[in-house]
């Protein structure tokens, strides 16, 4: 094993610190859903009454992720990253102590502001302080929380809720948050942009409005109790405002979101083709537990055990991701992982209670492994050709796209299932519980969407990111 110099050792410690904070944020996002029934009982309301409290977190992300890079450049990376962890931790305490829908919604809104600053600024700190020769290892380290947390979160949330109380889901963040702040003070330099660019207020308003409409629209679309007209109208409005935001940025000297980064081929493919891939792939964690419980009739616990096989695939692939990228390069790795994830998603539709258990285990494992490989590859590819001064802007745009596709993946899965039910149920006949056949066609649609992103990766240069995969420092 090569001995690390002082600079590389510090970069490695930074990656571990950022990964730990990411895991805290991503895990908190995913565990809450399982605690909703108990929280509703505590607040003396129905579970649906908590929906706005859940949406408040997402909407805060939509507004503040685009401005996070500017704030970090203006006030310093250490100040903003440490402050974001502090805000997230304080908000976690308020969530755990809340006794009503209003106080919980306010606390989740504050928590979303902390999360919006924490994730993109943390990623920016890592990519700015890591040489290109070690970028793959660093990105692999900070990517695993986003891959692992959505899988382990629901069963963990259920366990905490059953053995203790839903309040501990939030209160357990406190010691981790305090430890992280101490590490930030010790490790992170307070780097800032000496140019002191002014805030693009119009861009801030436009990007926030666009992301709010898109993310809230997709969240509404995922609810079976909601009609489709209002969610689709919101998403259409979000796209329209997004076009206006794009046109504004093209004519602004220092836009809040630098869309000019899309002219960099390797960055563009991660945002454009990567968005299509992630929507299809992110629909699976929504559909799979529903199929196991509703279609197969399994208990929540047994369903969680099957989902843990996906987590094993995620973790197992994590150790192989860097060697695979170094051996084959970015283009073949993207093609293999997208193709594998698409085929595994299609195969999910042919899982059945009557088939051998080993078939289900293999399909779930392969899906987890290919998902891990693709997400880690895209997260690295996004930065291979970005100059250090533009890392902050790249992190902002990448984080916004990544966050958006999480909600859109869930919404697409829900819409695919609703469409399959509509066709299977005689084009709008009486409602009935979802059947295995309906889940099958929902998985087929999601698998096809994933495979439709393949042409974008095929157009990549064969030597894309060559300097990074061969271990040379392209920054020198």
mmCIF file with all atom_site columns, N, CA, C and O in Angstrom, residues 44 121 148 248 290 309 314 393 419:
data_model
loop_
_atom_site.group_PDB
_atom_site.id
_atom_site.type_symbol
_atom_site.label_atom_id
_atom_site.label_alt_id
_atom_site.label_comp_id
_atom_site.label_asym_id
_atom_site.label_entity_id
_atom_site.label_seq_id
_atom_site.pdbx_PDB_ins_code
_atom_site.Cartn_x
_atom_site.Cartn_y
_atom_site.Cartn_z
_atom_site.occupancy
_atom_site.B_iso_or_equiv
_atom_site.pdbx_formal_charge
_atom_site.auth_seq_id
_atom_site.auth_comp_id
_atom_site.auth_asym_id
_atom_site.auth_atom_id
_atom_site.pdbx_PDB_model_num
ATOM 1  N N  . UNK A 1 44  ? -51.618 13.373 17.645  1.00 0.00 ? 44  UNK A N  1
ATOM 2  C CA . UNK A 1 44  ? -53.085 13.247 17.610  1.00 0.00 ? 44  UNK A CA 1
ATOM 3  C C  . UNK A 1 44  ? -53.650 13.714 16.262  1.00 0.00 ? 44  UNK A C  1
ATOM 4  O O  . UNK A 1 44  ? -54.670 14.427 16.197  1.00 0.00 ? 44  UNK A O  1
ATOM 5  N N  . UNK A 1 121 ? -21.644 21.821 -0.129  1.00 0.00 ? 121 UNK A N  1
ATOM 6  C CA . UNK A 1 121 ? -20.414 22.449 0.375   1.00 0.00 ? 121 UNK A CA 1
ATOM 7  C C  . UNK A 1 121 ? -19.418 21.378 0.815   1.00 0.00 ? 121 UNK A C  1
ATOM 8  O O  . UNK A 1 121 ? -18.215 21.495 0.576   1.00 0.00 ? 121 UNK A O  1
ATOM 9  N N  . UNK A 1 148 ? -26.085 3.753  0.275   1.00 0.00 ? 148 UNK A N  1
ATOM 10 C CA . UNK A 1 148 ? -26.418 2.806  1.331   1.00 0.00 ? 148 UNK A CA 1
ATOM 11 C C  . UNK A 1 148 ? -27.589 3.262  2.198   1.00 0.00 ? 148 UNK A C  1
ATOM 12 O O  . UNK A 1 148 ? -28.452 2.457  2.577   1.00 0.00 ? 148 UNK A O  1
ATOM 13 N N  . UNK A 1 248 ? -31.640 33.310 -18.391 1.00 0.00 ? 248 UNK A N  1
ATOM 14 C CA . UNK A 1 248 ? -31.087 34.386 -17.559 1.00 0.00 ? 248 UNK A CA 1
ATOM 15 C C  . UNK A 1 248 ? -29.601 34.152 -17.282 1.00 0.00 ? 248 UNK A C  1
ATOM 16 O O  . UNK A 1 248 ? -28.792 35.091 -17.373 1.00 0.00 ? 248 UNK A O  1
ATOM 17 N N  . UNK A 1 290 ? -42.807 -2.168 -1.779  1.00 0.00 ? 290 UNK A N  1
ATOM 18 C CA . UNK A 1 290 ? -44.248 -2.272 -1.984  1.00 0.00 ? 290 UNK A CA 1
ATOM 19 C C  . UNK A 1 290 ? -44.615 -3.624 -2.589  1.00 0.00 ? 290 UNK A C  1
ATOM 20 O O  . UNK A 1 290 ? -45.599 -4.261 -2.180  1.00 0.00 ? 290 UNK A O  1
ATOM 21 N N  . UNK A 1 309 ? -30.193 -7.313 1.048   1.00 0.00 ? 309 UNK A N  1
ATOM 22 C CA . UNK A 1 309 ? -29.355 -7.955 0.031   1.00 0.00 ? 309 UNK A CA 1
ATOM 23 C C  . UNK A 1 309 ? -28.871 -6.919 -0.969  1.00 0.00 ? 309 UNK A C  1
ATOM 24 O O  . UNK A 1 309 ? -27.732 -6.976 -1.453  1.00 0.00 ? 309 UNK A O  1
ATOM 25 N N  . UNK A 1 314 ? -24.450 -3.176 -2.763  1.00 0.00 ? 314 UNK A N  1
ATOM 26 C CA . UNK A 1 314 ? -23.870 -1.838 -2.737  1.00 0.00 ? 314 UNK A CA 1
ATOM 27 C C  . UNK A 1 314 ? -22.486 -1.841 -2.112  1.00 0.00 ? 314 UNK A C  1
ATOM 28 O O  . UNK A 1 314 ? -21.521 -1.300 -2.662  1.00 0.00 ? 314 UNK A O  1
ATOM 29 N N  . UNK A 1 393 ? -19.038 25.798 -8.345  1.00 0.00 ? 393 UNK A N  1
ATOM 30 C CA . UNK A 1 393 ? -20.193 25.902 -9.245  1.00 0.00 ? 393 UNK A CA 1
ATOM 31 C C  . UNK A 1 393 ? -20.622 24.524 -9.725  1.00 0.00 ? 393 UNK A C  1
ATOM 32 O O  . UNK A 1 393 ? -21.821 24.230 -9.832  1.00 0.00 ? 393 UNK A O  1
ATOM 33 N N  . UNK A 1 419 ? -50.135 3.803  -13.741 1.00 0.00 ? 419 UNK A N  1
ATOM 34 C CA . UNK A 1 419 ? -50.479 3.521  -15.127 1.00 0.00 ? 419 UNK A CA 1
ATOM 35 C C  . UNK A 1 419 ? -50.751 2.049  -15.364 1.00 0.00 ? 419 UNK A C  1
ATOM 36 O O  . UNK A 1 419 ? -51.715 1.677  -16.052 1.00 0.00 ? 419 UNK A O  1
#
